[in-house]
Each structure stands twice: as structure tokens, then as C-alpha cells.
PDB file of C-alpha atoms in Angstrom:
ATOM      1  CA  MET A  12     108.236  66.386 105.383  1.00 49.00           C
ATOM      2  CA  LEU A  13     112.029  66.554 105.703  1.00 52.00           C
ATOM      3  CA  ALA A  14     112.507  64.629 102.475  1.00 50.00           C
ATOM      4  CA  ASN A  15     110.262  67.174 100.784  1.00 53.00           C
ATOM      5  CA  LEU A  16     112.417  70.047 102.017  1.00 52.00           C
ATOM      6  CA  ILE A  17     115.587  68.397 100.720  1.00 49.00           C
ATOM      7  CA  ALA A  18     114.021  67.567  97.364  1.00 50.00           C
ATOM      8  CA  MET A  19     112.096  70.779  96.778  1.00 53.00           C
ATOM      9  CA  GLY A  20     114.226  73.557  98.251  1.00 59.00           C
ATOM     10  CA  THR A  21     112.481  76.932  97.900  1.00 64.00           C
ATOM     11  CA  ALA A  22     109.494  75.200  96.269  1.00 72.00           C
ATOM     12  CA  TYR A  23     108.786  73.604  99.670  1.00 77.00           C
ATOM     13  CA  PHE A  24     107.632  76.976 100.953  1.00 83.00           C
ATOM     14  CA  LEU A  25     105.297  77.383  97.973  1.00 84.00           C
ATOM     15  CA  TRP A  26     103.096  74.670  99.450  1.00 83.00           C
ATOM     16  CA  ASP A  27     103.533  74.694 103.242  1.00 90.00           C
ATOM     17  CA  ALA A  28     101.739  77.797 104.477  1.00 94.00           C
ATOM     18  CA  ARG A  29     102.342  77.185 108.162  1.00 93.00           C
ATOM     19  CA  ALA A  30     106.076  76.679 107.625  1.00 92.00           C
ATOM     20  CA  ILE A  31     106.584  79.916 105.708  1.00 94.00           C
ATOM     21  CA  ILE A  32     104.491  81.905 108.208  1.00 97.00           C
ATOM     22  CA  LYS A  33     106.503  80.562 111.147  1.00 95.00           C
ATOM     23  CA  LEU A  34     109.748  81.187 109.275  1.00 95.00           C
ATOM     24  CA  GLN A  35     108.871  84.829 108.652  1.00 97.00           C
ATOM     25  CA  GLU A  36     107.766  85.284 112.270  1.00 97.00           C
ATOM     26  CA  TYR A  37     111.080  83.854 113.489  1.00 96.00           C
ATOM     27  CA  LEU A  38     113.177  86.044 111.195  1.00 97.00           C
ATOM     28  CA  ILE A  39     111.364  89.188 112.343  1.00 97.00           C
ATOM     29  CA  ALA A  40     111.156  88.356 116.066  1.00 97.00           C
ATOM     30  CA  ASN A  41     114.844  87.442 116.280  1.00 97.00           C
ATOM     31  CA  ASP A  42     116.086  90.195 113.960  1.00 97.00           C
ATOM     32  CA  ILE A  43     117.898  87.630 111.818  1.00 96.00           C
ATOM     33  CA  GLU A  44     120.461  88.874 109.300  1.00 96.00           C
ATOM     34  CA  GLU A  45     122.311  86.899 106.651  1.00 95.00           C
ATOM     35  CA  GLU A  46     125.425  86.514 108.806  1.00 95.00           C
ATOM     36  CA  ASN A  47     123.336  84.796 111.505  1.00 96.00           C
ATOM     37  CA  LEU A  48     122.814  81.869 109.154  1.00 94.00           C
ATOM     38  CA  GLU A  49     126.467  80.921 109.685  1.00 94.00           C
ATOM     39  CA  ASP A  50     125.534  79.971 113.250  1.00 94.00           C
ATOM     40  CA  ASN A  51     124.293  76.380 113.151  1.00 92.00           C
ATOM     41  CA  THR A  52     122.531  76.770 116.497  1.00 92.00           C
ATOM     42  CA  ILE A  53     120.392  79.598 115.127  1.00 94.00           C
ATOM     43  CA  LEU A  54     119.864  77.766 111.852  1.00 92.00           C
ATOM     44  CA  THR A  55     118.774  74.607 113.677  1.00 90.00           C
ATOM     45  CA  ASP A  56     116.349  76.536 115.885  1.00 92.00           C
ATOM     46  CA  MET A  57     114.912  78.312 112.840  1.00 92.00           C
ATOM     47  CA  LEU A  58     114.426  74.999 111.035  1.00 89.00           C
ATOM     48  CA  ARG A  59     112.713  73.372 114.005  1.00 88.00           C
ATOM     49  CA  VAL A  60     110.375  76.321 114.514  1.00 90.00           C
ATOM     50  CA  SER A  61     109.364  76.577 110.865  1.00 87.00           C
ATOM     51  CA  VAL A  62     109.222  72.949 109.745  1.00 79.00           C
ATOM     52  CA  GLY A  63     107.864  71.338 112.887  1.00 72.00           C
ATOM     53  CA  SER A  64     108.344  70.152 116.421  1.00 56.00           C
ATOM     54  CA  SER A  65     108.907  66.564 115.231  1.00 53.00           C
ATOM     55  CA  LEU A  66     112.451  67.641 114.449  1.00 54.00           C
ATOM     56  CA  CYS A  67     113.090  68.134 118.152  1.00 52.00           C
ATOM     57  CA  ARG A  68     113.102  64.363 118.647  1.00 58.00           C
ATOM     58  CA  ASN A  69     115.677  63.694 115.945  1.00 66.00           C
ATOM     59  CA  PRO A  70     119.219  64.883 115.255  1.00 74.00           C
ATOM     60  CA  ILE A  71     119.365  67.173 112.234  1.00 78.00           C
ATOM     61  CA  LYS A  72     121.736  65.950 109.564  1.00 81.00           C
ATOM     62  CA  PRO A  73     124.173  68.411 107.962  1.00 85.00           C
ATOM     63  CA  GLU A  74     122.596  67.727 104.557  1.00 84.00           C
ATOM     64  CA  LEU A  75     119.242  69.020 105.767  1.00 84.00           C
ATOM     65  CA  LEU A  76     120.734  72.016 107.546  1.00 88.00           C
ATOM     66  CA  ASN A  77     122.723  73.014 104.458  1.00 89.00           C
ATOM     67  CA  LYS A  78     119.678  72.619 102.222  1.00 86.00           C
ATOM     68  CA  PHE A  79     117.621  74.775 104.560  1.00 88.00           C
ATOM     69  CA  LYS A  80     120.326  77.454 104.590  1.00 91.00           C
ATOM     70  CA  ASP A  81     120.542  77.433 100.781  1.00 90.00           C
ATOM     71  CA  THR A  82     116.758  77.700 100.602  1.00 89.00           C
ATOM     72  CA  ILE A  83     116.733  80.790 102.807  1.00 91.00           C
ATOM     73  CA  LEU A  84     119.636  82.399 100.939  1.00 92.00           C
ATOM     74  CA  ALA A  85     117.852  81.984  97.602  1.00 90.00           C
ATOM     75  CA  PHE A  86     116.227  85.325  98.477  1.00 91.00           C
ATOM     76  CA  PRO A  87     117.528  88.312 100.475  1.00 94.00           C
ATOM     77  CA  ILE A  88     116.719  88.049 104.177  1.00 95.00           C
ATOM     78  CA  ASP A  89     114.865  91.366 104.037  1.00 96.00           C
ATOM     79  CA  ASN A  90     112.628  89.902 101.340  1.00 95.00           C
ATOM     80  CA  TRP A  91     111.675  86.988 103.596  1.00 95.00           C
ATOM     81  CA  LYS A  92     110.874  89.464 106.388  1.00 97.00           C
ATOM     82  CA  THR A  93     108.771  91.947 104.439  1.00 96.00           C
ATOM     83  CA  VAL A  94     107.127  90.130 101.535  1.00 97.00           C
ATOM     84  CA  LYS A  95     103.391  89.482 101.614  1.00 98.00           C
ATOM     85  CA  LEU A  96     103.457  85.706 101.864  1.00 97.00           C
ATOM     86  CA  TYR A  97     100.705  85.106  99.304  1.00 98.00           C
ATOM     87  CA  ARG A  98     103.372  86.253  96.844  1.00 96.00           C
ATOM     88  CA  LYS A  99     105.441  83.194  97.793  1.00 95.00           C
ATOM     89  CA  ASN A 100     102.920  80.574  98.911  1.00 95.00           C
ATOM     90  CA  TYR A 101     100.063  79.156  96.824  1.00 94.00           C
ATOM     91  CA  ILE A 102      97.922  78.109  99.794  1.00 96.00           C
ATOM     92  CA  ILE A 103      98.022  81.558 101.397  1.00 98.00           C
ATOM     93  CA  LEU A 104      97.221  83.022  97.975  1.00 98.00           C
ATOM     94  CA  GLN A 105      94.234  80.692  97.700  1.00 96.00           C
ATOM     95  CA  VAL A 106      92.826  81.748 101.080  1.00 97.00           C
ATOM     96  CA  ALA A 107      93.436  85.427 100.312  1.00 98.00           C
ATOM     97  CA  CYS A 108      91.682  85.014  96.970  1.00 98.00           C
ATOM     98  CA  VAL A 109      88.635  83.337  98.496  1.00 97.00           C
ATOM     99  CA  GLU A 110      88.278  85.226 101.782  1.00 97.00           C
ATOM    100  CA  TYR A 111      89.492  88.712 100.833  1.00 98.00           C
ATOM    101  CA  LEU A 112      88.960  89.107  97.088  1.00 98.00           C
ATOM    102  CA  LEU A 113      85.943  86.995  96.141  1.00 97.00           C
ATOM    103  CA  TYR A 114      83.916  86.376  99.305  1.00 96.00           C
ATOM    104  CA  PRO A 115      84.891  88.689 102.163  1.00 96.00           C
ATOM    105  CA  ASN A 116      82.964  88.316 105.422  1.00 92.00           C
ATOM    106  CA  LYS A 117      81.292  84.993 104.619  1.00 93.00           C
ATOM    107  CA  ASP A 118      80.938  82.224 107.181  1.00 91.00           C
ATOM    108  CA  ASN A 119      83.330  79.331 107.561  1.00 91.00           C
ATOM    109  CA  GLU A 120      80.942  76.784 106.062  1.00 89.00           C
ATOM    110  CA  GLU A 121      80.782  78.730 102.805  1.00 89.00           C
ATOM    111  CA  TYR A 122      84.564  78.816 102.634  1.00 93.00           C
ATOM    112  CA  LYS A 123      84.798  75.088 103.331  1.00 90.00           C
ATOM    113  CA  LYS A 124      82.490  74.385 100.358  1.00 88.00           C
ATOM    114  CA  ILE A 125      85.025  76.110  98.121  1.00 90.00           C
ATOM    115  CA  TYR A 126      88.061  74.421  99.687  1.00 92.00           C
ATOM    116  CA  SER A 127      86.368  71.030  99.320  1.00 90.00           C
ATOM    117  CA  CYS A 128      85.458  71.868  95.695  1.00 83.00           C
ATOM    118  CA  ASP A 129      81.709  71.591  95.863  1.00 77.00           C
ATOM    119  CA  GLU A 130      80.754  71.323  92.158  1.00 77.00           C
ATOM    120  CA  GLN A 131      78.338  74.231  92.199  1.00 83.00           C
ATOM    121  CA  LYS A 132      80.850  76.407  94.032  1.00 87.00           C
ATOM    122  CA  VAL A 133      83.620  75.632  91.532  1.00 89.00           C
ATOM    123  CA  THR A 134      81.551  77.110  88.705  1.00 92.00           C
ATOM    124  CA  GLU A 135      80.485  80.079  90.802  1.00 93.00           C
ATOM    125  CA  VAL A 136      84.034  80.865  91.919  1.00 94.00           C
ATOM    126  CA  TYR A 137      85.433  80.501  88.398  1.00 94.00           C
ATOM    127  CA  ASN A 138      82.871  82.869  86.899  1.00 96.00           C
ATOM    128  CA  LYS A 139      83.362  85.401  89.677  1.00 96.00           C
ATOM    129  CA  LEU A 140      87.162  85.372  89.471  1.00 97.00           C
ATOM    130  CA  PHE A 141      87.235  85.556  85.669  1.00 96.00           C
ATOM    131  CA  ASP A 142      84.426  88.151  85.460  1.00 96.00           C
ATOM    132  CA  LEU A 143      82.186  85.847  83.441  1.00 96.00           C
ATOM    133  CA  PRO A 144      78.367  85.716  83.447  1.00 96.00           C
ATOM    134  CA  LYS A 145      76.852  83.812  86.348  1.00 92.00           C
ATOM    135  CA  ASN A 146      75.166  81.372  83.965  1.00 93.00           C
ATOM    136  CA  ASN A 147      78.421  80.478  82.201  1.00 93.00           C
ATOM    137  CA  ILE A 148      79.094  76.723  82.347  1.00 91.00           C
ATOM    138  CA  PRO A 149      82.819  75.870  82.169  1.00 91.00           C
ATOM    139  CA  ASP A 150      83.890  72.669  80.439  1.00 89.00           C
ATOM    140  CA  ASN A 151      85.190  69.715  82.431  1.00 88.00           C
ATOM    141  CA  VAL A 152      88.847  70.518  81.803  1.00 89.00           C
ATOM    142  CA  THR A 153      88.390  74.067  83.055  1.00 90.00           C
ATOM    143  CA  VAL A 154      86.688  72.698  86.158  1.00 90.00           C
ATOM    144  CA  ARG A 155      89.729  70.467  86.749  1.00 90.00           C
ATOM    145  CA  ALA A 156      92.066  73.444  86.452  1.00 90.00           C
ATOM    146  CA  VAL A 157      89.981  75.525  88.843  1.00 92.00           C
ATOM    147  CA  LYS A 158      89.847  72.657  91.325  1.00 91.00           C
ATOM    148  CA  SER A 159      93.623  72.291  91.133  1.00 89.00           C
ATOM    149  CA  PHE A 160      93.937  75.827  92.472  1.00 92.00           C
ATOM    150  CA  PHE A 161      91.132  76.020  95.026  1.00 91.00           C
ATOM    151  CA  SER A 162      91.055  72.463  96.367  1.00 87.00           C
ATOM    152  CA  TYR A 163      93.372  71.720  99.281  1.00 86.00           C
ATOM    153  CA  ASP A 164      92.328  69.039 101.752  1.00 88.00           C
ATOM    154  CA  ILE A 165      94.216  70.445 104.727  1.00 90.00           C
ATOM    155  CA  LEU A 166      92.065  73.599 104.647  1.00 92.00           C
ATOM    156  CA  VAL A 167      89.023  71.379 105.175  1.00 91.00           C
ATOM    157  CA  ASP A 168      90.534  68.808 107.522  1.00 92.00           C
ATOM    158  CA  ASP A 169      92.840  70.905 109.721  1.00 92.00           C
ATOM    159  CA  ASN A 170      91.135  73.962 111.167  1.00 92.00           C
ATOM    160  CA  ASP A 171      94.286  75.013 113.044  1.00 94.00           C
ATOM    161  CA  TYR A 172      96.192  75.168 109.753  1.00 94.00           C
ATOM    162  CA  LEU A 173      93.511  77.358 108.186  1.00 96.00           C
ATOM    163  CA  GLU A 174      93.326  79.593 111.260  1.00 96.00           C
ATOM    164  CA  THR A 175      97.108  80.097 111.140  1.00 96.00           C
ATOM    165  CA  ILE A 176      96.717  81.485 107.620  1.00 97.00           C
ATOM    166  CA  ARG A 177      93.738  83.632 108.598  1.00 98.00           C
ATOM    167  CA  LEU A 178      95.590  85.077 111.582  1.00 98.00           C
ATOM    168  CA  TYR A 179      98.514  85.969 109.338  1.00 98.00           C
ATOM    169  CA  LEU A 180      96.261  87.640 106.759  1.00 98.00           C
ATOM    170  CA  ARG A 181      94.446  89.652 109.427  1.00 97.00           C
ATOM    171  CA  GLY A 182      97.789  91.047 110.532  1.00 97.00           C
ATOM    172  CA  ILE A 183      98.810  92.561 107.190  1.00 97.00           C
ATOM    173  CA  ASP A 184      97.473  95.369 105.027  1.00 96.00           C
ATOM    174  CA  ILE A 185      95.725  94.114 101.895  1.00 97.00           C
ATOM    175  CA  ASN A 186      94.877  97.214  99.878  1.00 98.00           C
ATOM    176  CA  SER A 187      93.327  97.533  96.420  1.00 97.00           C
ATOM    177  CA  ARG A 188      96.712  97.147  94.738  1.00 97.00           C
ATOM    178  CA  GLU A 189      97.319  93.911  96.611  1.00 98.00           C
ATOM    179  CA  LEU A 190      93.830  92.634  95.780  1.00 98.00           C
ATOM    180  CA  LYS A 191      94.593  93.217  92.105  1.00 98.00           C
ATOM    181  CA  TYR A 192      97.794  91.190  92.489  1.00 98.00           C
ATOM    182  CA  ILE A 193      95.868  88.391  94.224  1.00 98.00           C
ATOM    183  CA  LYS A 194      93.331  88.297  91.401  1.00 98.00           C
ATOM    184  CA  ASN A 195      95.867  88.411  88.579  1.00 98.00           C
ATOM    185  CA  ARG A 196      98.181  85.845  90.156  1.00 97.00           C
ATOM    186  CA  SER A 197      95.298  83.449  90.828  1.00 97.00           C
ATOM    187  CA  ILE A 198      94.187  83.770  87.197  1.00 96.00           C
ATOM    188  CA  GLU A 199      97.757  83.169  86.013  1.00 96.00           C
ATOM    189  CA  ILE A 200      97.979  79.937  87.992  1.00 94.00           C
ATOM    190  CA  ILE A 201      94.637  78.638  86.701  1.00 94.00           C
ATOM    191  CA  ASN A 202      95.531  79.583  83.119  1.00 92.00           C
ATOM    192  CA  SER A 203      98.852  77.807  83.544  1.00 90.00           C
ATOM    193  CA  ALA A 204      97.034  74.682  84.738  1.00 87.00           C
ATOM    194  CA  LEU A 205      94.758  74.907  81.686  1.00 85.00           C
ATOM    195  CA  ASP A 206      97.788  75.040  79.404  1.00 79.00           C
ATOM    196  CA  GLU A 207      98.997  71.748  80.866  1.00 76.00           C
ATOM    197  CA  LEU A 208      95.695  69.931  80.316  1.00 68.00           C
ATOM    198  CA  PRO A 209      94.480  68.566  76.966  1.00 65.00           C
ATOM    199  CA  ALA A 210      91.452  70.581  75.981  1.00 52.00           C
ATOM    200  CA  PRO A 211      89.570  72.166  73.102  1.00 51.00           C
ATOM    201  CA  THR A 212      90.263  75.792  72.287  1.00 44.00           C
ATOM    202  CA  ARG A 213      88.760  78.066  74.891  1.00 46.00           C
ATOM    203  CA  ARG A 214      88.763  81.717  75.802  1.00 47.00           C
ATOM    204  CA  ARG A 215      91.477  82.419  78.341  1.00 47.00           C
ATOM    205  CA  CYS A 216      91.222  85.348  80.701  1.00 45.00           C
ATOM    206  CA  VAL A 217      93.372  88.325  79.793  1.00 43.00           C
ATOM    207  CA  ILE A 218      94.866  89.890  82.901  1.00 46.00           C
ATOM    208  CA  SER A 219      94.187  93.598  83.212  1.00 45.00           C
TER     209      SER A 219
END
């Protein structure tokens, strides 16, 4: 985990939903401003809260602390405090797409089928997101691209992780404008995955 933070920088928070949620909560609750990041005690506490309690058992090396500080300062502090986190984190975006845009008010088992990439669900979700006919059958490469966005083992295996995301999403306002962003951004990511896979020519979704 710590090696990932050092190697990835801001990209680390693209993939760790719990970390970015806890980071935002800390920044808001403690009224953190940019000048507070010069205090290593505050910075250390912020890192331990956001990245994990395992850090409490180990001394934090200056290299890690500096990398964490640089990661935070890559964006204005006010941005970290106010941004809807599905605009920064792919896993939160995925849950928002499934549970707010495509299938609001479904039961947990239905959501788990999507997060575990049940073959039938992959096709259904793809057609629904891309506004295609229900009987459309995507090719195998498209299925791979869709799976790369919707499949994330921790959402199936770690219910606490998923509930952390759900609790966060319940606490923010997701209006029609935000739902449009969620849809368009999800389509962008899947289209980008398609561009990276060898495949025959296919119709790509044009974002409205």
C-alpha cells in the first residue's frame, strides 16, 4: 500500500476509494488549509487516517511524508474538500454509475452480480449505459472493456469497503447534472479501454 502511494502519487487516490473518502473527511473536519501541511504532525495524522491504521505500527519515513504532501498539493485544498469524489476516484464513479444512474434502489445481490461481472449482467449494463437495444450482443473485446470498468473484486469481497462508498454517496447531492457527468465519464473510460484493445471496427458511443 505504501509503495503504491510513493509510486503512484495522485493516481493512488484514483483507485483507493476508502482512502480518498477518509482524506476528504479529515480535511473538512479539521478545517485544514495549505499552510497546515507544513506541520509534519498534522501531515502524519492525515496520512495515517487516510491510508490506514497499519501505519500506526511503523515509523513514517520522510520520503513517504513528502510524497503524500506533494500528492495533496497537486490540487488546491478547497478542491479536495468540495469535489464530488467520483470525479477523482474510479471506484466511487463505478458505484455511482451502477447504484444511482443505471439501477437505483435495487438489492445488494443485484449489485454484486454486476461487480463480479456476471456475463449476462455485463451485456445488460453495457446496453443500458450506451443506450443500445436490449438484444444487442457486444463482441468479446467490448465485453473485456466493460468488465475492466465494472469489475472490482473488493466490492464483492469487502462489504465494509462498499458500504463506506455508499455512505459517502448518500451524504452528497447527486442531481441530474451530476448523473449526466457520471454517465459521460463512465462512457469515456470504457471507450478509452476499447481504444487500448485490439479489435475490429465498432461503433463507439458519442457522448451527448
